[in-house]
Amino acid sequence: MINLNRIKTFPEFVKAIAKDYNDKPALKFRPRFRALTWTYNDILLHSLQIAEELEKRNVQHGDKVLIWSYNSPYWIAIFFGIQLKGAIAVPINLQNIPEFIKKVAEQTNAKLLIKSERLSKIRNLKNLNLEDIRLDSKEHVIKEPKVKENDLAEIVYTSGTTGEPKGVMLTHRNI
């Protein structure tokens, strides 16, 4: 059983969950006309594949990657893939307009935007359509940086009560 007190980072969490729960169902979803199930191990494998795609695009430890996509298991794989590379996830609300995304990209010095192909392309930023990544269940090998619990894991934009959205920086330890 997983000892959560010993887990300090997202990469440790994803690997521990996949090890302990391996082929047990984790997510069920219905894209179009069929039902699919991902096991905990599938989540790890797909996350590693996303990390491999990030590596191909020269995303390094500490780089910011925006996520602008519909809610789905693929979103989870993107988020964990970013974490496995030691990069920083910047989730963008689906309802945000391209001008806001450009502003966030500038503020965070984002290196890449992973988005659904149905959403607008953002100019002056590298765009990667999620649908262009063909996920498979084979083993993927990446160069994993040493992620520490005080490393930045995510920047969440929230307006709180003031109206103008601000980036809240969360470390692995915070989360």
CSV table of N, CA and C in Angstrom, one decimal:
chain,number,residue,atom,x,y,z
A,1,MET,N,0.8,-1.2,0.0
A,1,MET,CA,0.0,0.0,0.0
A,1,MET,C,0.9,1.2,0.0
A,2,ILE,N,0.4,2.3,-0.6
A,2,ILE,CA,1.2,3.5,-0.8
A,2,ILE,C,1.2,4.2,0.6
A,3,ASN,N,2.5,4.6,0.9
A,3,ASN,CA,2.6,5.5,2.1
A,3,ASN,C,2.7,6.9,1.6
A,4,LEU,N,1.6,7.6,1.7
A,4,LEU,CA,1.6,9.0,1.2
A,4,LEU,C,2.5,9.9,2.0
A,5,ASN,N,2.9,9.6,3.2
A,5,ASN,CA,3.9,10.4,3.9
A,5,ASN,C,5.2,10.4,3.3
A,6,ARG,N,5.6,9.4,2.5
A,6,ARG,CA,6.9,9.3,1.9
A,6,ARG,C,6.9,9.9,0.5
A,7,ILE,N,5.8,10.2,-0.1
A,7,ILE,CA,5.7,10.8,-1.4
A,7,ILE,C,5.8,12.3,-1.3
A,8,LYS,N,6.8,12.8,-2.0
A,8,LYS,CA,7.0,14.3,-2.0
A,8,LYS,C,6.7,15.0,-3.3
A,9,THR,N,6.6,14.3,-4.4
A,9,THR,CA,6.5,15.0,-5.7
A,9,THR,C,5.5,14.2,-6.5
A,10,PHE,N,5.0,14.9,-7.6
A,10,PHE,CA,4.1,14.2,-8.5
A,10,PHE,C,4.7,13.0,-9.2
A,11,PRO,N,5.9,13.1,-9.7
A,11,PRO,CA,6.5,11.9,-10.3
A,11,PRO,C,6.5,10.7,-9.4
A,12,GLU,N,6.9,10.9,-8.1
A,12,GLU,CA,6.8,9.8,-7.2
A,12,GLU,C,5.4,9.3,-7.0
A,13,PHE,N,4.4,10.2,-7.0
A,13,PHE,CA,3.0,9.8,-6.8
A,13,PHE,C,2.6,8.9,-8.0
A,14,VAL,N,2.8,9.4,-9.2
A,14,VAL,CA,2.3,8.6,-10.4
A,14,VAL,C,3.0,7.2,-10.4
A,15,LYS,N,4.2,7.2,-10.2
A,15,LYS,CA,4.9,5.9,-10.2
A,15,LYS,C,4.4,4.9,-9.1
A,16,ALA,N,4.2,5.5,-7.9
A,16,ALA,CA,3.8,4.6,-6.8
A,16,ALA,C,2.4,4.1,-7.0
A,17,ILE,N,1.5,4.9,-7.5
A,17,ILE,CA,0.1,4.5,-7.8
A,17,ILE,C,0.1,3.4,-8.9
A,18,ALA,N,0.9,3.6,-9.9
A,18,ALA,CA,1.0,2.6,-11.0
A,18,ALA,C,1.6,1.3,-10.5
A,19,LYS,N,2.5,1.4,-9.6
A,19,LYS,CA,3.1,0.2,-9.0
A,19,LYS,C,2.1,-0.6,-8.1
A,20,ASP,N,1.5,0.1,-7.3
A,20,ASP,CA,0.6,-0.5,-6.3
A,20,ASP,C,-0.8,-1.0,-6.9
A,21,TYR,N,-1.3,-0.2,-7.9
A,21,TYR,CA,-2.6,-0.5,-8.4
A,21,TYR,C,-2.6,-1.0,-9.9
A,22,ASN,N,-1.4,-1.0,-10.5
A,22,ASN,CA,-1.1,-1.5,-11.8
A,22,ASN,C,-2.2,-1.7,-12.8
A,23,ASP,N,-2.8,-2.8,-12.9
A,23,ASP,CA,-3.9,-3.1,-13.9
A,23,ASP,C,-5.3,-2.9,-13.4
A,24,LYS,N,-5.5,-2.3,-12.2
A,24,LYS,CA,-6.8,-2.0,-11.7
A,24,LYS,C,-7.4,-0.8,-12.5
A,25,PRO,N,-8.7,-0.8,-12.8
A,25,PRO,CA,-9.3,0.4,-13.5
A,25,PRO,C,-9.1,1.7,-12.7
A,26,ALA,N,-8.7,2.7,-13.4
A,26,ALA,CA,-8.5,4.0,-12.8
A,26,ALA,C,-9.5,5.0,-13.4
A,27,LEU,N,-9.7,5.0,-14.7
A,27,LEU,CA,-10.6,5.9,-15.4
A,27,LEU,C,-11.4,5.2,-16.4
A,28,LYS,N,-12.7,5.6,-16.5
A,28,LYS,CA,-13.6,5.1,-17.5
A,28,LYS,C,-14.1,6.3,-18.2
A,29,PHE,N,-14.1,6.3,-19.6
A,29,PHE,CA,-14.7,7.4,-20.3
A,29,PHE,C,-15.3,6.9,-21.6
A,30,ARG,N,-16.1,7.8,-22.2
A,30,ARG,CA,-16.8,7.4,-23.4
A,30,ARG,C,-16.5,8.4,-24.6
A,31,PRO,N,-15.4,8.2,-25.3
A,31,PRO,CA,-15.2,9.0,-26.5
A,31,PRO,C,-16.1,8.5,-27.6
A,32,ARG,N,-17.0,9.2,-28.1
A,32,ARG,CA,-17.9,8.8,-29.1
A,32,ARG,C,-18.8,7.6,-28.7
A,33,PHE,N,-18.6,6.5,-29.5
A,33,PHE,CA,-19.6,5.4,-29.3
A,33,PHE,C,-19.1,4.2,-28.5
A,34,ARG,N,-18.0,4.3,-27.9
A,34,ARG,CA,-17.4,3.2,-27.1
A,34,ARG,C,-17.0,3.6,-25.7
A,35,ALA,N,-16.9,2.7,-24.9
A,35,ALA,CA,-16.4,3.0,-23.5
A,35,ALA,C,-14.9,2.5,-23.4
A,36,LEU,N,-14.1,3.3,-22.9
A,36,LEU,CA,-12.7,2.9,-22.7
A,36,LEU,C,-12.3,3.0,-21.2
A,37,THR,N,-11.4,2.1,-20.8
A,37,THR,CA,-11.0,2.1,-19.4
A,37,THR,C,-9.4,2.2,-19.4
A,38,TRP,N,-8.9,3.1,-18.6
A,38,TRP,CA,-7.5,3.2,-18.4
A,38,TRP,C,-7.2,2.7,-17.0
A,39,THR,N,-6.2,1.8,-16.9
A,39,THR,CA,-5.7,1.3,-15.7
A,39,THR,C,-4.7,2.4,-15.1
A,40,TYR,N,-4.3,2.2,-13.9
A,40,TYR,CA,-3.3,3.1,-13.3
A,40,TYR,C,-2.0,3.0,-14.0
A,41,ASN,N,-1.6,1.8,-14.5
A,41,ASN,CA,-0.4,1.7,-15.3
A,41,ASN,C,-0.6,2.4,-16.7
A,42,ASP,N,-1.8,2.4,-17.3
A,42,ASP,CA,-2.0,3.1,-18.5
A,42,ASP,C,-1.8,4.6,-18.3
A,43,ILE,N,-2.2,5.1,-17.2
A,43,ILE,CA,-2.0,6.5,-16.9
A,43,ILE,C,-0.5,6.8,-16.8
A,44,LEU,N,0.3,6.0,-16.2
A,44,LEU,CA,1.7,6.2,-16.1
A,44,LEU,C,2.3,6.1,-17.6
A,45,LEU,N,2.0,5.1,-18.3
A,45,LEU,CA,2.5,4.9,-19.7
A,45,LEU,C,2.2,6.1,-20.6
A,46,HIS,N,0.9,6.6,-20.5
A,46,HIS,CA,0.5,7.7,-21.4
A,46,HIS,C,1.2,9.0,-20.9
A,47,SER,N,1.4,9.1,-19.6
A,47,SER,CA,2.1,10.3,-19.0
A,47,SER,C,3.5,10.3,-19.5
A,48,LEU,N,4.2,9.1,-19.5
A,48,LEU,CA,5.5,9.0,-20.0
A,48,LEU,C,5.6,9.4,-21.5
A,49,GLN,N,4.6,9.0,-22.2
A,49,GLN,CA,4.6,9.3,-23.6
A,49,GLN,C,4.5,10.8,-23.8
A,50,ILE,N,3.6,11.5,-23.1
A,50,ILE,CA,3.5,12.9,-23.1
A,50,ILE,C,4.9,13.5,-22.7
A,51,ALA,N,5.5,13.0,-21.7
A,51,ALA,CA,6.8,13.5,-21.3
A,51,ALA,C,7.8,13.3,-22.4
A,52,GLU,N,7.8,12.2,-23.1
A,52,GLU,CA,8.6,12.0,-24.3
A,52,GLU,C,8.4,13.0,-25.4
A,53,GLU,N,7.1,13.3,-25.6
A,53,GLU,CA,6.8,14.4,-26.6
A,53,GLU,C,7.4,15.7,-26.2
A,54,LEU,N,7.3,16.0,-24.9
A,54,LEU,CA,7.9,17.3,-24.4
A,54,LEU,C,9.4,17.3,-24.6
A,55,GLU,N,10.0,16.2,-24.3
A,55,GLU,CA,11.4,16.0,-24.5
A,55,GLU,C,11.8,16.3,-26.0
A,56,LYS,N,11.1,15.8,-26.9
A,56,LYS,CA,11.3,16.0,-28.3
A,56,LYS,C,11.2,17.5,-28.7
A,57,ARG,N,10.4,18.2,-27.9
A,57,ARG,CA,10.2,19.7,-28.2
A,57,ARG,C,11.1,20.5,-27.3
A,58,ASN,N,12.1,19.8,-26.7
A,58,ASN,CA,13.2,20.5,-25.9
A,58,ASN,C,12.6,21.2,-24.6
A,59,VAL,N,11.5,20.7,-24.1
A,59,VAL,CA,11.0,21.2,-22.8
A,59,VAL,C,11.9,20.6,-21.7
A,60,GLN,N,12.4,21.5,-20.8
A,60,GLN,CA,13.3,21.2,-19.8
A,60,GLN,C,12.7,21.4,-18.4
A,61,HIS,N,13.4,20.9,-17.4
A,61,HIS,CA,13.1,21.1,-16.0
A,61,HIS,C,12.9,22.6,-15.8
A,62,GLY,N,11.7,23.0,-15.2
A,62,GLY,CA,11.4,24.4,-14.9
A,62,GLY,C,10.7,25.2,-16.0
A,63,ASP,N,10.6,24.6,-17.2
A,63,ASP,CA,9.9,25.3,-18.3
A,63,ASP,C,8.4,25.2,-18.0
A,64,LYS,N,7.7,26.3,-18.5
A,64,LYS,CA,6.2,26.3,-18.3
A,64,LYS,C,5.5,25.8,-19.6
A,65,VAL,N,4.5,25.0,-19.3
A,65,VAL,CA,3.7,24.4,-20.4
A,65,VAL,C,2.2,24.7,-20.1
A,66,LEU,N,1.6,25.4,-21.0
A,66,LEU,CA,0.2,25.7,-20.8
A,66,LEU,C,-0.7,24.5,-21.3
A,67,ILE,N,-1.8,24.2,-20.6
A,67,ILE,CA,-2.7,23.2,-20.9
A,67,ILE,C,-4.1,23.8,-21.2
A,68,TRP,N,-4.5,23.7,-22.4
A,68,TRP,CA,-5.8,24.3,-22.8
A,68,TRP,C,-6.6,23.2,-23.6
A,69,SER,N,-7.4,22.5,-22.8
A,69,SER,CA,-8.0,21.3,-23.4
A,69,SER,C,-9.3,21.0,-22.6
A,70,TYR,N,-10.1,20.2,-23.3
A,70,TYR,CA,-11.3,19.7,-22.6
A,70,TYR,C,-11.0,18.7,-21.5
A,71,ASN,N,-11.9,18.6,-20.6
A,71,ASN,CA,-11.7,17.7,-19.4
A,71,ASN,C,-11.8,16.3,-20.0
A,72,SER,N,-10.7,15.5,-19.7
A,72,SER,CA,-10.7,14.1,-20.2
A,72,SER,C,-9.5,13.4,-19.5
A,73,PRO,N,-9.4,12.1,-19.7
A,73,PRO,CA,-8.2,11.4,-19.2
A,73,PRO,C,-6.9,11.9,-19.9
A,74,TYR,N,-7.1,12.4,-21.1
A,74,TYR,CA,-5.9,12.9,-21.8
A,74,TYR,C,-5.3,14.1,-21.1
A,75,TRP,N,-6.2,14.9,-20.5
A,75,TRP,CA,-5.8,16.1,-19.7
A,75,TRP,C,-4.9,15.6,-18.6
A,76,ILE,N,-5.3,14.5,-17.9
A,76,ILE,CA,-4.6,14.0,-16.8
A,76,ILE,C,-3.2,13.5,-17.2
A,77,ALA,N,-3.1,12.9,-18.4
A,77,ALA,CA,-1.8,12.4,-18.9
A,77,ALA,C,-0.9,13.6,-19.2
A,78,ILE,N,-1.5,14.6,-19.8
A,78,ILE,CA,-0.7,15.8,-20.1
A,78,ILE,C,-0.1,16.4,-18.8
A,79,PHE,N,-1.0,16.6,-17.8
A,79,PHE,CA,-0.6,17.2,-16.5
A,79,PHE,C,0.6,16.3,-15.9
A,80,PHE,N,0.4,15.0,-15.8
A,80,PHE,CA,1.4,14.2,-15.2
A,80,PHE,C,2.6,14.1,-16.1
A,81,GLY,N,2.5,14.1,-17.4
A,81,GLY,CA,3.6,14.1,-18.3
A,81,GLY,C,4.5,15.3,-18.1
A,82,ILE,N,3.9,16.5,-17.9
A,82,ILE,CA,4.6,17.7,-17.6
A,82,ILE,C,5.4,17.5,-16.3
A,83,GLN,N,4.7,17.0,-15.3
A,83,GLN,CA,5.4,16.8,-14.0
A,83,GLN,C,6.5,15.8,-14.1
A,84,LEU,N,6.4,14.7,-14.9
A,84,LEU,CA,7.5,13.8,-15.1
A,84,LEU,C,8.7,14.4,-15.7
A,85,LYS,N,8.5,15.5,-16.5
A,85,LYS,CA,9.6,16.2,-17.1
A,85,LYS,C,10.2,17.2,-16.2
A,86,GLY,N,9.6,17.4,-15.0
A,86,GLY,CA,10.0,18.5,-14.1
A,86,GLY,C,9.7,19.9,-14.6
A,87,ALA,N,8.8,19.9,-15.6
A,87,ALA,CA,8.3,21.2,-16.1
A,87,ALA,C,7.1,21.7,-15.2
A,88,ILE,N,6.6,22.9,-15.5
A,88,ILE,CA,5.6,23.5,-14.7
A,88,ILE,C,4.3,23.6,-15.5
A,89,ALA,N,3.2,23.0,-15.0
A,89,ALA,CA,1.9,23.0,-15.7
A,89,ALA,C,1.2,24.3,-15.4
A,90,VAL,N,0.6,24.9,-16.5
A,90,VAL,CA,-0.2,26.1,-16.4
A,90,VAL,C,-1.5,25.8,-17.0
A,91,PRO,N,-2.5,25.3,-16.2
A,91,PRO,CA,-3.8,25.0,-16.8
A,91,PRO,C,-4.6,26.2,-17.1
A,92,ILE,N,-5.2,26.2,-18.3
A,92,ILE,CA,-6.0,27.4,-18.7
A,92,ILE,C,-7.5,26.9,-18.8
A,93,ASN,N,-8.3,27.7,-18.2
A,93,ASN,CA,-9.8,27.5,-18.2
A,93,ASN,C,-10.2,27.4,-19.7
A,94,LEU,N,-11.0,26.4,-20.0
A,94,LEU,CA,-11.5,26.2,-21.3
A,94,LEU,C,-12.3,27.4,-21.9
A,95,GLN,N,-12.9,28.2,-21.1
A,95,GLN,CA,-13.7,29.3,-21.5
A,95,GLN,C,-12.8,30.6,-21.8
A,96,ASN,N,-11.6,30.5,-21.4
A,96,ASN,CA,-10.7,31.7,-21.7
A,96,ASN,C,-10.5,32.0,-23.1
A,97,ILE,N,-10.4,33.3,-23.4
A,97,ILE,CA,-10.2,33.7,-24.8
A,97,ILE,C,-8.8,33.8,-25.2
A,98,PRO,N,-8.4,33.7,-26.5
A,98,PRO,CA,-7.0,33.7,-26.9
A,98,PRO,C,-6.2,34.8,-26.4
A,99,GLU,N,-6.8,36.0,-26.2
A,99,GLU,CA,-6.0,37.2,-25.7
A,99,GLU,C,-5.6,36.9,-24.3
A,100,PHE,N,-6.4,36.3,-23.5
A,100,PHE,CA,-6.0,36.0,-22.1
A,100,PHE,C,-4.9,35.0,-22.1
A,101,ILE,N,-5.0,34.0,-23.0
A,101,ILE,CA,-4.0,32.9,-23.1
A,101,ILE,C,-2.6,33.5,-23.5
A,102,LYS,N,-2.6,34.5,-24.4
A,102,LYS,CA,-1.4,35.2,-24.8
A,102,LYS,C,-0.8,35.9,-23.7
A,103,LYS,N,-1.7,36.5,-22.9
A,103,LYS,CA,-1.2,37.3,-21.7
A,103,LYS,C,-0.5,36.3,-20.7
A,104,VAL,N,-1.2,35.2,-20.4
A,104,VAL,CA,-0.6,34.2,-19.5
A,104,VAL,C,0.7,33.7,-20.0
A,105,ALA,N,0.8,33.4,-21.3
A,105,ALA,CA,2.0,32.9,-22.0
A,105,ALA,C,3.1,33.9,-21.8
A,106,GLU,N,2.8,35.1,-21.9
A,106,GLU,CA,3.9,36.2,-21.8
A,106,GLU,C,4.3,36.3,-20.3
A,107,GLN,N,3.3,36.3,-19.4
A,107,GLN,CA,3.6,36.4,-18.0
A,107,GLN,C,4.5,35.3,-17.4
A,108,THR,N,4.2,34.1,-17.9
A,108,THR,CA,4.9,32.9,-17.4
A,108,THR,C,6.1,32.5,-18.3
A,109,ASN,N,6.3,33.2,-19.4
A,109,ASN,CA,7.3,32.8,-20.4
A,109,ASN,C,7.2,31.4,-20.8
A,110,ALA,N,5.9,31.0,-21.2
A,110,ALA,CA,5.6,29.6,-21.5
A,110,ALA,C,6.4,29.2,-22.8
A,111,LYS,N,6.8,27.9,-22.7
A,111,LYS,CA,7.6,27.4,-23.8
A,111,LYS,C,6.7,26.7,-24.8
A,112,LEU,N,5.5,26.2,-24.4
A,112,LEU,CA,4.6,25.4,-25.2
A,112,LEU,C,3.2,25.5,-24.7
A,113,LEU,N,2.3,25.3,-25.7
A,113,LEU,CA,0.8,25.2,-25.4
A,113,LEU,C,0.4,23.9,-25.9
A,114,ILE,N,-0.1,23.0,-25.0
A,114,ILE,CA,-0.8,21.8,-25.4
A,114,ILE,C,-2.3,22.0,-25.4
A,115,LYS,N,-2.9,21.8,-26.5
A,115,LYS,CA,-4.3,22.2,-26.6
A,115,LYS,C,-5.1,21.2,-27.4
A,116,SER,N,-6.4,21.3,-27.3
A,116,SER,CA,-7.3,20.5,-28.2
A,116,SER,C,-7.3,21.1,-29.6
A,117,GLU,N,-7.3,20.3,-30.6
A,117,GLU,CA,-7.3,20.9,-32.0
A,117,GLU,C,-8.5,21.7,-32.3
A,118,ARG,N,-9.6,21.6,-31.6
A,118,ARG,CA,-10.8,22.4,-31.8
A,118,ARG,C,-10.7,23.8,-31.3
A,119,LEU,N,-9.7,24.1,-30.5
A,119,LEU,CA,-9.5,25.4,-29.9
A,119,LEU,C,-8.5,26.2,-30.8
A,120,SER,N,-8.6,27.5,-30.7
A,120,SER,CA,-7.8,28.4,-31.5
A,120,SER,C,-6.3,28.2,-31.3
A,121,LYS,N,-5.6,28.4,-32.4
A,121,LYS,CA,-4.2,28.4,-32.4
A,121,LYS,C,-3.7,29.7,-31.8
A,122,ILE,N,-2.7,29.7,-30.9
A,122,ILE,CA,-2.2,30.9,-30.3
A,122,ILE,C,-0.9,31.3,-31.0
A,123,ARG,N,-0.9,32.4,-31.7
A,123,ARG,CA,0.3,32.9,-32.4
A,123,ARG,C,1.4,33.2,-31.5
A,124,ASN,N,2.6,33.2,-32.0
A,124,ASN,CA,3.8,33.5,-31.2
A,124,ASN,C,4.1,32.6,-30.0
A,125,LEU,N,3.5,31.4,-30.1
A,125,LEU,CA,3.7,30.4,-29.1
A,125,LEU,C,3.7,29.0,-29.8
A,126,LYS,N,4.6,28.1,-29.4
A,126,LYS,CA,4.5,26.8,-30.0
A,126,LYS,C,3.3,26.1,-29.5
A,127,ASN,N,2.5,25.6,-30.5
A,127,ASN,CA,1.2,24.9,-30.2
A,127,ASN,C,1.4,23.4,-30.5
A,128,LEU,N,0.9,22.5,-29.7
A,128,LEU,CA,0.9,21.1,-29.9
A,128,LEU,C,-0.6,20.6,-29.7
A,129,ASN,N,-1.2,20.1,-30.7
A,129,ASN,CA,-2.5,19.6,-30.6
A,129,ASN,C,-2.5,18.2,-29.9
A,130,LEU,N,-3.3,18.1,-28.9
A,130,LEU,CA,-3.3,16.8,-28.2
A,130,LEU,C,-3.6,15.7,-29.1
A,131,GLU,N,-4.5,15.9,-30.1
A,131,GLU,CA,-5.0,14.8,-31.0
A,131,GLU,C,-3.8,14.4,-31.9
A,132,ASP,N,-2.8,15.1,-32.0
A,132,ASP,CA,-1.6,14.8,-32.9
A,132,ASP,C,-0.7,13.8,-32.1
A,133,ILE,N,-0.9,13.6,-30.9
A,133,ILE,CA,-0.1,12.7,-30.1
A,133,ILE,C,-0.9,11.3,-30.1
A,134,ARG,N,-0.3,10.3,-30.7
A,134,ARG,CA,-0.9,9.0,-30.7
A,134,ARG,C,-0.5,8.2,-29.5
A,135,LEU,N,-1.4,8.1,-28.5
A,135,LEU,CA,-1.0,7.4,-27.3
A,135,LEU,C,-1.0,5.9,-27.5
A,136,ASP,N,-0.1,5.2,-27.0
A,136,ASP,CA,0.0,3.8,-27.1
A,136,ASP,C,0.4,3.3,-25.7
A,137,SER,N,0.4,2.0,-25.5
A,137,SER,CA,0.7,1.4,-24.2
A,137,SER,C,2.0,0.7,-24.1
A,138,LYS,N,3.0,1.2,-25.0
A,138,LYS,CA,4.3,0.6,-24.9
A,138,LYS,C,5.1,1.4,-23.9
A,139,GLU,N,6.2,0.9,-23.5
A,139,GLU,CA,7.1,1.6,-22.5
A,139,GLU,C,7.8,2.7,-23.2
A,140,HIS,N,7.8,3.8,-22.5
A,140,HIS,CA,8.6,5.0,-23.0
A,140,HIS,C,9.6,5.4,-22.0
A,141,VAL,N,10.8,5.8,-22.5
A,141,VAL,CA,11.9,6.1,-21.7
A,141,VAL,C,12.2,7.6,-21.9
A,142,ILE,N,12.3,8.3,-20.8
A,142,ILE,CA,12.7,9.7,-20.8
A,142,ILE,C,13.8,10.0,-19.9
A,143,LYS,N,14.5,11.1,-20.1
A,143,LYS,CA,15.5,11.6,-19.1
A,143,LYS,C,14.7,12.3,-18.0
A,144,GLU,N,14.7,11.7,-16.9
A,144,GLU,CA,13.9,12.3,-15.8
A,144,GLU,C,14.8,13.2,-14.9
A,145,PRO,N,14.5,14.5,-14.8
A,145,PRO,CA,15.2,15.4,-13.9
A,145,PRO,C,14.9,15.0,-12.5
A,146,LYS,N,15.8,15.4,-11.6
A,146,LYS,CA,15.5,15.2,-10.2
A,146,LYS,C,14.6,16.3,-9.7
A,147,VAL,N,13.3,15.9,-9.5
A,147,VAL,CA,12.3,16.9,-9.0
A,147,VAL,C,12.3,16.9,-7.5
A,148,LYS,N,12.3,18.1,-6.9
A,148,LYS,CA,12.3,18.2,-5.5
A,148,LYS,C,10.9,18.7,-5.0
A,149,GLU,N,10.6,18.5,-3.7
A,149,GLU,CA,9.3,18.9,-3.2
A,149,GLU,C,9.1,20.4,-3.2
A,150,ASN,N,10.1,21.2,-3.2
A,150,ASN,CA,10.0,22.6,-3.2
A,150,ASN,C,10.0,23.2,-4.6
A,151,ASP,N,10.2,22.4,-5.7
A,151,ASP,CA,10.1,22.8,-7.0
A,151,ASP,C,8.7,23.3,-7.4
A,152,LEU,N,8.6,24.3,-8.2
A,152,LEU,CA,7.3,24.7,-8.7
A,152,LEU,C,6.7,23.6,-9.6
A,153,ALA,N,5.4,23.3,-9.3
A,153,ALA,CA,4.7,22.2,-10.1
A,153,ALA,C,3.7,22.8,-11.0
A,154,GLU,N,3.0,23.9,-10.5
A,154,GLU,CA,1.9,24.4,-11.2
A,154,GLU,C,1.7,25.8,-11.0
A,155,ILE,N,1.2,26.6,-12.0
A,155,ILE,CA,0.8,27.9,-11.8
A,155,ILE,C,-0.7,28.0,-12.2
A,156,VAL,N,-1.6,28.3,-11.2
A,156,VAL,CA,-3.0,28.3,-11.4
A,156,VAL,C,-3.5,29.7,-11.5
A,157,TYR,N,-4.1,30.1,-12.5
A,157,TYR,CA,-4.7,31.5,-12.7
A,157,TYR,C,-6.1,31.5,-12.1
A,158,THR,N,-6.2,32.4,-11.1
A,158,THR,CA,-7.5,32.6,-10.5
A,158,THR,C,-7.8,34.0,-10.2
A,159,SER,N,-9.0,34.4,-10.3
A,159,SER,CA,-9.4,35.8,-10.1
A,159,SER,C,-9.7,36.1,-8.6
A,160,GLY,N,-10.0,35.0,-7.8
A,160,GLY,CA,-10.4,35.2,-6.4
A,160,GLY,C,-11.5,36.2,-6.4
A,161,THR,N,-11.4,37.2,-5.6
A,161,THR,CA,-12.5,38.2,-5.4
A,161,THR,C,-12.1,39.6,-6.1
A,162,THR,N,-10.9,39.7,-6.6
A,162,THR,CA,-10.4,40.9,-7.2
A,162,THR,C,-10.7,41.1,-8.6
A,163,GLY,N,-11.1,40.1,-9.4
A,163,GLY,CA,-11.5,40.3,-10.8
A,163,GLY,C,-10.4,40.0,-11.7
A,164,GLU,N,-9.2,40.6,-11.6
A,164,GLU,CA,-8.1,40.4,-12.5
A,164,GLU,C,-7.4,39.1,-12.2
A,165,PRO,N,-7.4,38.1,-13.0
A,165,PRO,CA,-6.7,36.8,-12.7
A,165,PRO,C,-5.2,37.0,-12.4
A,166,LYS,N,-4.7,36.3,-11.4
A,166,LYS,CA,-3.3,36.3,-11.0
A,166,LYS,C,-2.9,34.8,-10.9
A,167,GLY,N,-1.6,34.6,-11.2
A,167,GLY,CA,-1.0,33.3,-11.1
A,167,GLY,C,-0.6,32.9,-9.7
A,168,VAL,N,-1.2,31.8,-9.2
A,168,VAL,CA,-0.8,31.3,-7.9
A,168,VAL,C,0.2,30.2,-8.1
A,169,MET,N,1.4,30.3,-7.5
A,169,MET,CA,2.4,29.3,-7.7
A,169,MET,C,2.4,28.3,-6.7
A,170,LEU,N,2.3,27.0,-7.1
A,170,LEU,CA,2.2,25.9,-6.2
A,170,LEU,C,3.3,24.9,-6.4
A,171,THR,N,4.0,24.6,-5.3
A,171,THR,CA,5.1,23.6,-5.4
A,171,THR,C,4.5,22.2,-5.2
A,172,HIS,N,5.3,21.2,-5.5
A,172,HIS,CA,4.9,19.8,-5.2
A,172,HIS,C,4.5,19.7,-3.8
A,173,ARG,N,5.2,20.3,-2.9
A,173,ARG,CA,4.9,20.2,-1.5
A,173,ARG,C,3.5,20.9,-1.1
A,174,ASN,N,3.3,22.0,-1.7
A,174,ASN,CA,2.0,22.7,-1.5
A,174,ASN,C,0.8,21.8,-1.9
A,175,ILE,N,1.0,21.1,-3.0
A,175,ILE,CA,-0.2,20.3,-3.5
A,175,ILE,C,-0.3,19.1,-2.7
